[in-house]
PDB file of C-alpha atoms in Angstrom:
ATOM      1  CA  ASP A1389     104.163  -4.691 112.295  1.00 56.00           C
ATOM      2  CA  ALA A1390     101.255  -6.036 114.035  1.00 71.00           C
ATOM      3  CA  GLY A1391     101.565  -6.699 117.595  1.00 89.00           C
ATOM      4  CA  VAL A1392     101.517  -9.574 119.609  1.00 93.00           C
ATOM      5  CA  THR A1393      96.737  -9.915 119.286  1.00 95.00           C
ATOM      6  CA  GLN A1394      94.635 -12.119 121.171  1.00 96.00           C
ATOM      7  CA  SER A1395      90.747 -13.065 119.783  1.00 96.00           C
ATOM      8  CA  PRO A1396      87.846 -12.422 121.038  1.00 97.00           C
ATOM      9  CA  THR A1397      88.657  -8.945 123.591  1.00 95.00           C
ATOM     10  CA  HIS A1398      85.790  -9.973 125.624  1.00 95.00           C
ATOM     11  CA  LEU A1399      83.051 -12.771 126.033  1.00 96.00           C
ATOM     12  CA  ILE A1400      81.020 -13.949 128.712  1.00 97.00           C
ATOM     13  CA  LYS A1401      80.144 -18.139 129.260  1.00 97.00           C
ATOM     14  CA  THR A1402      78.426 -19.700 131.531  1.00 97.00           C
ATOM     15  CA  ARG A1403      79.164 -22.902 134.285  1.00 97.00           C
ATOM     16  CA  GLY A1404      80.694 -26.354 132.175  1.00 97.00           C
ATOM     17  CA  GLN A1405      80.518 -24.044 128.990  1.00 98.00           C
ATOM     18  CA  HIS A1406      83.871 -25.086 127.036  1.00 98.00           C
ATOM     19  CA  VAL A1407      85.513 -21.720 126.163  1.00 98.00           C
ATOM     20  CA  THR A1408      88.616 -21.488 123.294  1.00 98.00           C
ATOM     21  CA  LEU A1409      91.248 -18.256 123.056  1.00 98.00           C
ATOM     22  CA  ARG A1410      93.662 -17.138 120.516  1.00 98.00           C
ATOM     23  CA  CYS A1411      96.819 -15.654 119.868  1.00 97.00           C
ATOM     24  CA  SER A1412      98.831 -14.387 117.350  1.00 96.00           C
ATOM     25  CA  PRO A1413     102.578 -13.705 118.118  1.00 94.00           C
ATOM     26  CA  ILE A1414     104.607 -10.939 116.675  1.00 91.00           C
ATOM     27  CA  SER A1415     106.334 -12.173 113.701  1.00 90.00           C
ATOM     28  CA  GLY A1416     109.101 -14.068 113.515  1.00 87.00           C
ATOM     29  CA  HIS A1417     108.482 -14.890 116.907  1.00 89.00           C
ATOM     30  CA  LYS A1418     108.049 -18.447 117.685  1.00 90.00           C
ATOM     31  CA  SER A1419     107.385 -19.038 121.419  1.00 90.00           C
ATOM     32  CA  VAL A1420     104.127 -18.146 123.367  1.00 92.00           C
ATOM     33  CA  SER A1421     102.973 -18.045 126.616  1.00 92.00           C
ATOM     34  CA  TRP A1422      99.349 -17.984 128.331  1.00 94.00           C
ATOM     35  CA  TYR A1423      99.078 -16.294 131.778  1.00 94.00           C
ATOM     36  CA  GLN A1424      95.470 -15.736 134.007  1.00 95.00           C
ATOM     37  CA  GLN A1425      95.340 -13.269 135.656  1.00 93.00           C
ATOM     38  CA  VAL A1426      92.461 -12.419 138.169  1.00 93.00           C
ATOM     39  CA  LEU A1427      91.414  -9.092 139.193  1.00 88.00           C
ATOM     40  CA  GLY A1428      93.936  -7.236 142.098  1.00 83.00           C
ATOM     41  CA  GLN A1429      96.338 -10.242 141.222  1.00 86.00           C
ATOM     42  CA  GLY A1430      99.577 -10.596 139.105  1.00 88.00           C
ATOM     43  CA  PRO A1431      99.540 -12.615 135.853  1.00 90.00           C
ATOM     44  CA  GLN A1432     100.116 -17.174 136.563  1.00 92.00           C
ATOM     45  CA  PHE A1433     101.539 -18.693 134.443  1.00 90.00           C
ATOM     46  CA  ILE A1434      99.899 -21.162 132.832  1.00 93.00           C
ATOM     47  CA  PHE A1435     101.887 -22.576 129.823  1.00 90.00           C
ATOM     48  CA  GLN A1436     104.908 -21.565 127.736  1.00 90.00           C
ATOM     49  CA  TYR A1437     104.697 -23.278 123.791  1.00 91.00           C
ATOM     50  CA  TYR A1438     107.919 -22.913 121.820  1.00 89.00           C
ATOM     51  CA  GLU A1439     108.236 -24.308 118.107  1.00 88.00           C
ATOM     52  CA  LYS A1440     105.485 -26.846 118.210  1.00 89.00           C
ATOM     53  CA  GLU A1441     105.830 -27.919 121.893  1.00 90.00           C
ATOM     54  CA  GLU A1442     105.348 -27.574 125.404  1.00 90.00           C
ATOM     55  CA  ARG A1443     107.889 -26.237 127.515  1.00 87.00           C
ATOM     56  CA  GLY A1444     106.383 -25.114 130.668  1.00 85.00           C
ATOM     57  CA  ARG A1445     103.082 -25.723 132.821  1.00 89.00           C
ATOM     58  CA  GLY A1446     101.928 -24.204 136.085  1.00 89.00           C
ATOM     59  CA  ASN A1447      99.464 -25.389 138.146  1.00 90.00           C
ATOM     60  CA  PHE A1448      96.695 -25.373 136.624  1.00 95.00           C
ATOM     61  CA  PRO A1449      94.567 -28.115 136.515  1.00 96.00           C
ATOM     62  CA  ASP A1450      93.820 -30.504 133.209  1.00 96.00           C
ATOM     63  CA  ARG A1451      90.345 -28.629 132.364  1.00 97.00           C
ATOM     64  CA  PHE A1452      93.316 -25.962 130.712  1.00 97.00           C
ATOM     65  CA  SER A1453      95.239 -27.106 127.490  1.00 97.00           C
ATOM     66  CA  ALA A1454      97.083 -25.476 124.310  1.00 96.00           C
ATOM     67  CA  ARG A1455      98.466 -25.466 121.256  1.00 96.00           C
ATOM     68  CA  GLN A1456     100.783 -24.011 119.330  1.00 96.00           C
ATOM     69  CA  PHE A1457     100.150 -24.655 115.291  1.00 96.00           C
ATOM     70  CA  PRO A1458     103.003 -24.714 112.342  1.00 95.00           C
ATOM     71  CA  ASN A1459     102.566 -20.627 112.150  1.00 94.00           C
ATOM     72  CA  TYR A1460     103.758 -20.259 115.640  1.00 94.00           C
ATOM     73  CA  SER A1461      99.305 -18.992 116.580  1.00 96.00           C
ATOM     74  CA  SER A1462      98.359 -20.348 119.394  1.00 97.00           C
ATOM     75  CA  GLU A1463      96.018 -21.796 120.753  1.00 97.00           C
ATOM     76  CA  LEU A1464      94.055 -21.816 124.820  1.00 98.00           C
ATOM     77  CA  ASN A1465      90.916 -23.907 125.511  1.00 98.00           C
ATOM     78  CA  VAL A1466      89.605 -24.381 129.066  1.00 98.00           C
ATOM     79  CA  ASN A1467      86.731 -26.853 129.286  1.00 97.00           C
ATOM     80  CA  ALA A1468      84.310 -27.212 131.896  1.00 97.00           C
ATOM     81  CA  LEU A1469      84.586 -23.492 133.084  1.00 98.00           C
ATOM     82  CA  LEU A1470      84.005 -22.192 136.973  1.00 97.00           C
ATOM     83  CA  LEU A1471      83.223 -19.080 138.359  1.00 97.00           C
ATOM     84  CA  GLY A1472      86.764 -18.956 139.714  1.00 96.00           C
ATOM     85  CA  ASP A1473      88.419 -19.064 135.942  1.00 97.00           C
ATOM     86  CA  SER A1474      86.930 -15.533 135.706  1.00 97.00           C
ATOM     87  CA  ALA A1475      89.842 -13.492 134.398  1.00 96.00           C
ATOM     88  CA  LEU A1476      92.549 -12.218 132.544  1.00 95.00           C
ATOM     89  CA  TYR A1477      94.340 -13.980 130.032  1.00 97.00           C
ATOM     90  CA  LEU A1478      97.210 -13.072 128.853  1.00 94.00           C
ATOM     91  CA  CYS A1479      99.546 -14.098 125.682  1.00 94.00           C
ATOM     92  CA  ALA A1480     102.479 -13.123 125.355  1.00 92.00           C
ATOM     93  CA  SER A1481     104.896 -13.649 122.337  1.00 90.00           C
ATOM     94  CA  THR A1482     109.438 -13.758 122.907  1.00 85.00           C
ATOM     95  CA  ARG A1483     111.722 -15.199 119.629  1.00 80.00           C
ATOM     96  CA  GLY A1484     113.815 -17.260 122.237  1.00 71.00           C
ATOM     97  CA  ALA A1485     112.609 -20.318 124.332  1.00 64.00           C
ATOM     98  CA  GLY A1486     112.863 -18.518 127.399  1.00 55.00           C
ATOM     99  CA  GLY A1487     115.855 -20.553 128.845  1.00 46.00           C
ATOM    100  CA  ASP A1488     118.596 -18.075 128.146  1.00 45.00           C
ATOM    101  CA  VAL A1489     119.091 -14.389 128.897  1.00 45.00           C
ATOM    102  CA  GLY A1490     119.616 -12.569 125.417  1.00 46.00           C
ATOM    103  CA  GLY A1491     116.904 -10.029 123.860  1.00 51.00           C
ATOM    104  CA  ALA A1492     114.983 -13.058 122.333  1.00 53.00           C
ATOM    105  CA  ASN A1493     113.721 -13.433 125.648  1.00 65.00           C
ATOM    106  CA  VAL A1494     111.454 -10.182 125.619  1.00 75.00           C
ATOM    107  CA  LEU A1495     108.339  -9.997 126.563  1.00 83.00           C
ATOM    108  CA  THR A1496     105.683  -8.700 124.074  1.00 87.00           C
ATOM    109  CA  PHE A1497     102.601  -8.540 125.616  1.00 90.00           C
ATOM    110  CA  GLY A1498      98.845  -9.232 123.865  1.00 92.00           C
ATOM    111  CA  ALA A1499      96.280  -6.578 125.023  1.00 91.00           C
ATOM    112  CA  GLY A1500      94.236  -9.814 126.709  1.00 93.00           C
ATOM    113  CA  SER A1501      91.103 -11.089 127.038  1.00 96.00           C
ATOM    114  CA  ARG A1502      88.561 -11.254 129.202  1.00 96.00           C
ATOM    115  CA  LEU A1503      86.565 -14.463 130.406  1.00 97.00           C
ATOM    116  CA  THR A1504      83.777 -13.718 131.926  1.00 97.00           C
ATOM    117  CA  VAL A1505      81.592 -17.247 133.529  1.00 97.00           C
ATOM    118  CA  LEU A1506      78.271 -16.789 134.865  1.00 96.00           C
TER     119      LEU A1506
ATOM    120  CA  LYS B 329     105.293 -17.153 151.065  1.00 65.00           C
ATOM    121  CA  ASN B 330     105.064 -16.100 147.158  1.00 79.00           C
ATOM    122  CA  GLU B 331     108.172 -16.519 145.587  1.00 89.00           C
ATOM    123  CA  VAL B 332     108.265 -12.808 144.041  1.00 94.00           C
ATOM    124  CA  GLU B 333     107.475 -10.461 147.080  1.00 95.00           C
ATOM    125  CA  GLN B 334     107.062  -6.385 145.888  1.00 96.00           C
ATOM    126  CA  SER B 335     106.752  -3.028 148.102  1.00 95.00           C
ATOM    127  CA  PRO B 336     105.135  -1.400 148.501  1.00 96.00           C
ATOM    128  CA  GLN B 337     101.984  -2.319 147.260  1.00 95.00           C
ATOM    129  CA  ASN B 338     100.209   0.711 146.452  1.00 96.00           C
ATOM    130  CA  LEU B 339     101.942   3.481 145.946  1.00 96.00           C
ATOM    131  CA  THR B 340     101.144   7.689 145.880  1.00 97.00           C
ATOM    132  CA  ALA B 341     103.312  10.419 144.324  1.00 97.00           C
ATOM    133  CA  GLN B 342     103.508  13.962 143.733  1.00 97.00           C
ATOM    134  CA  GLU B 343     105.152  14.558 140.228  1.00 97.00           C
ATOM    135  CA  GLY B 344     108.187  15.144 139.988  1.00 96.00           C
ATOM    136  CA  GLU B 345     109.255  12.791 142.985  1.00 97.00           C
ATOM    137  CA  PHE B 346     111.585  10.629 142.711  1.00 97.00           C
ATOM    138  CA  ILE B 347     110.032   6.587 142.802  1.00 97.00           C
ATOM    139  CA  THR B 348     112.052   3.056 144.267  1.00 98.00           C
ATOM    140  CA  ILE B 349     109.703   0.256 143.748  1.00 98.00           C
ATOM    141  CA  ASN B 350     110.872  -3.156 145.253  1.00 98.00           C
ATOM    142  CA  CYS B 351     111.258  -6.723 144.418  1.00 97.00           C
ATOM    143  CA  SER B 352     112.626  -9.753 146.101  1.00 97.00           C
ATOM    144  CA  TYR B 353     112.911 -12.821 144.983  1.00 95.00           C
ATOM    145  CA  SER B 354     113.252 -16.766 147.024  1.00 92.00           C
ATOM    146  CA  VAL B 355     114.889 -18.732 144.161  1.00 86.00           C
ATOM    147  CA  GLY B 356     117.306 -18.716 141.655  1.00 88.00           C
ATOM    148  CA  ILE B 357     116.443 -16.892 138.312  1.00 90.00           C
ATOM    149  CA  SER B 358     118.352 -16.206 134.856  1.00 87.00           C
ATOM    150  CA  ALA B 359     116.351 -12.868 133.706  1.00 90.00           C
ATOM    151  CA  LEU B 360     114.052 -10.794 136.152  1.00 93.00           C
ATOM    152  CA  HIS B 361     111.377  -8.787 133.998  1.00 93.00           C
ATOM    153  CA  TRP B 362     109.770  -4.998 135.095  1.00 95.00           C
ATOM    154  CA  LEU B 363     106.322  -4.754 133.589  1.00 93.00           C
ATOM    155  CA  GLN B 364     104.109  -1.935 133.271  1.00 93.00           C
ATOM    156  CA  GLN B 365     100.298  -3.164 133.282  1.00 91.00           C
ATOM    157  CA  HIS B 366      97.879  -0.041 132.885  1.00 85.00           C
ATOM    158  CA  PRO B 367      93.958  -0.311 133.986  1.00 80.00           C
ATOM    159  CA  GLY B 368      91.913  -1.910 130.702  1.00 73.00           C
ATOM    160  CA  GLY B 369      94.727  -4.665 131.444  1.00 71.00           C
ATOM    161  CA  GLY B 370      98.247  -3.973 128.308  1.00 80.00           C
ATOM    162  CA  ILE B 371     101.064  -5.144 130.285  1.00 86.00           C
ATOM    163  CA  VAL B 372     103.898  -3.055 128.361  1.00 87.00           C
ATOM    164  CA  SER B 373     107.621  -4.575 128.973  1.00 89.00           C
ATOM    165  CA  LEU B 374     109.570  -2.001 130.909  1.00 91.00           C
ATOM    166  CA  PHE B 375     113.011  -3.760 130.806  1.00 91.00           C
ATOM    167  CA  MET B 376     114.966  -7.523 130.968  1.00 90.00           C
ATOM    168  CA  LEU B 377     118.021  -7.528 133.710  1.00 89.00           C
ATOM    169  CA  SER B 378     120.153 -10.118 134.171  1.00 89.00           C
ATOM    170  CA  SER B 379     122.822  -8.277 135.988  1.00 90.00           C
ATOM    171  CA  GLY B 380     123.467  -4.669 137.221  1.00 92.00           C
ATOM    172  CA  LYS B 381     121.449  -2.016 135.698  1.00 94.00           C
ATOM    173  CA  LYS B 382     119.566  -0.644 132.435  1.00 93.00           C
ATOM    174  CA  LYS B 383     117.901   2.872 132.154  1.00 93.00           C
ATOM    175  CA  HIS B 384     115.085   3.461 129.823  1.00 90.00           C
ATOM    176  CA  GLY B 385     114.634   7.581 129.417  1.00 92.00           C
ATOM    177  CA  ARG B 386     113.607   8.128 133.359  1.00 95.00           C
ATOM    178  CA  LEU B 387     113.745   4.105 133.714  1.00 94.00           C
ATOM    179  CA  ILE B 388     116.315   2.212 136.207  1.00 95.00           C
ATOM    180  CA  ALA B 389     116.253  -1.097 137.125  1.00 95.00           C
ATOM    181  CA  THR B 390     118.767  -2.721 138.772  1.00 96.00           C
ATOM    182  CA  ILE B 391     119.108  -6.174 139.517  1.00 96.00           C
ATOM    183  CA  ASN B 392     121.091  -7.888 142.714  1.00 95.00           C
ATOM    184  CA  ILE B 393     121.860 -11.376 142.204  1.00 92.00           C
ATOM    185  CA  GLN B 394     123.632 -12.001 145.657  1.00 92.00           C
ATOM    186  CA  GLU B 395     120.968 -10.040 147.282  1.00 94.00           C
ATOM    187  CA  LYS B 396     117.962 -11.808 145.363  1.00 95.00           C
ATOM    188  CA  HIS B 397     116.755  -8.178 145.539  1.00 96.00           C
ATOM    189  CA  SER B 398     116.261  -5.737 142.517  1.00 97.00           C
ATOM    190  CA  SER B 399     114.894  -2.185 141.896  1.00 98.00           C
ATOM    191  CA  LEU B 400     112.901   0.233 139.787  1.00 97.00           C
ATOM    192  CA  HIS B 401     113.642   3.479 139.915  1.00 97.00           C
ATOM    193  CA  ILE B 402     111.411   6.451 138.122  1.00 96.00           C
ATOM    194  CA  THR B 403     112.897   9.894 138.183  1.00 95.00           C
ATOM    195  CA  ALA B 404     111.286  12.565 137.633  1.00 95.00           C
ATOM    196  CA  SER B 405     107.766  11.103 138.094  1.00 96.00           C
ATOM    197  CA  HIS B 406     104.337  12.169 136.168  1.00 95.00           C
ATOM    198  CA  PRO B 407     100.562  11.520 136.121  1.00 95.00           C
ATOM    199  CA  ARG B 408     101.556   9.130 133.272  1.00 93.00           C
ATOM    200  CA  ASP B 409     103.817   6.953 134.796  1.00 95.00           C
ATOM    201  CA  SER B 410     100.371   6.488 137.420  1.00 95.00           C
ATOM    202  CA  ALA B 411     100.122   2.505 136.563  1.00 94.00           C
ATOM    203  CA  VAL B 412     100.889  -1.498 137.931  1.00 94.00           C
ATOM    204  CA  TYR B 413     103.809  -2.314 138.124  1.00 96.00           C
ATOM    205  CA  ILE B 414     104.613  -6.016 137.784  1.00 95.00           C
ATOM    206  CA  CYS B 415     107.752  -7.616 138.632  1.00 95.00           C
ATOM    207  CA  ALA B 416     108.189 -10.963 137.655  1.00 93.00           C
ATOM    208  CA  VAL B 417     110.752 -13.709 137.714  1.00 93.00           C
ATOM    209  CA  ARG B 418     112.831 -16.547 135.037  1.00 88.00           C
ATOM    210  CA  ARG B 419     113.850 -19.929 136.067  1.00 84.00           C
ATOM    211  CA  GLY B 420     113.681 -21.992 132.902  1.00 77.00           C
ATOM    212  CA  ASP B 421     110.126 -21.185 130.889  1.00 74.00           C
ATOM    213  CA  LYS B 422     108.862 -20.590 133.527  1.00 82.00           C
ATOM    214  CA  LEU B 423     107.461 -16.781 134.673  1.00 85.00           C
ATOM    215  CA  THR B 424     107.020 -16.087 137.893  1.00 90.00           C
ATOM    216  CA  PHE B 425     104.841 -12.817 138.642  1.00 92.00           C
ATOM    217  CA  GLY B 426     104.689 -10.599 141.590  1.00 92.00           C
ATOM    218  CA  THR B 427     101.322  -9.330 142.921  1.00 90.00           C
ATOM    219  CA  GLY B 428     102.390  -5.381 141.408  1.00 93.00           C
ATOM    220  CA  THR B 429     102.743  -2.216 142.573  1.00 96.00           C
ATOM    221  CA  ARG B 430     100.117   0.588 142.320  1.00 95.00           C
ATOM    222  CA  LEU B 431     101.828   3.607 141.758  1.00 96.00           C
ATOM    223  CA  ALA B 432      98.968   7.284 141.100  1.00 96.00           C
ATOM    224  CA  VAL B 433     101.015  10.396 140.401  1.00 96.00           C
ATOM    225  CA  ARG B 434      99.793  12.835 141.651  1.00 96.00           C
ATOM    226  CA  PRO B 435      99.777  16.762 139.614  1.00 95.00           C
TER     227      PRO B 435
END
C-alpha cells in the first residue's frame, strides 16, 4: 500500500513566480494537512482539509492557498514567491478530521517537497 | 513564548544509554504527537497520546495533562535512533509543533 506521496520532491523557483505542490494521501484517508518547515525549525501548520472542506488555517498570508479534490488528493499553491518561502513543504494524511483523539488521527507524513526560491 | 517547548534542544548520548526528551505546552489540547524526523526530511509518527503512557519497542511516551507535560524515553539507545524528535500538540484541527530535539547516539 503506497504511503503519502508528494510531488515534486525538489524544485527551484525565482521570486515572484507561482508554485503548485501536490499530495496524495493514503488510501482511505480523508484528511490532508500541509506544513512548512524552514531549515532548522519545527514544522508550521498551513492548512487542513477534510472531505474537501478547509478545516483549519495557520498564520500564513493569502498568497498561500490549497484545495482538496474528490479523490482526497490535495494541492498547495503559493503565489508571488518570496525568498522566505524556501522550505520543506510537508503533507500529512489521517483518516479522521482531527477533532477526536482516536486512531483515526494518527498522522502519516509524505517525504516532502523541498522548494528553493532564488 | 512558544506554545510548545522542547528540551533539550540537542542531546548526545552513548550507545546503550537511557534517553529522555521533554515537551511542555501552554494550551489545552486534545492530543499530543511524538514524531521522528531523519536527515532529508522524512517524518515518522511514533505516538499519539491523550493520557497516560504508551510503549512501542524501546520507546515509551508519557503525558500528564494536568501539568501540560509529556516525555519521550528511549531505552538502550542505538546509533540508528539518531534523528530529530518533535513534539506536536493538537487543538481541534490545528497542530502546533515544537522546534525539535536533535539526538545523536554515538557507538
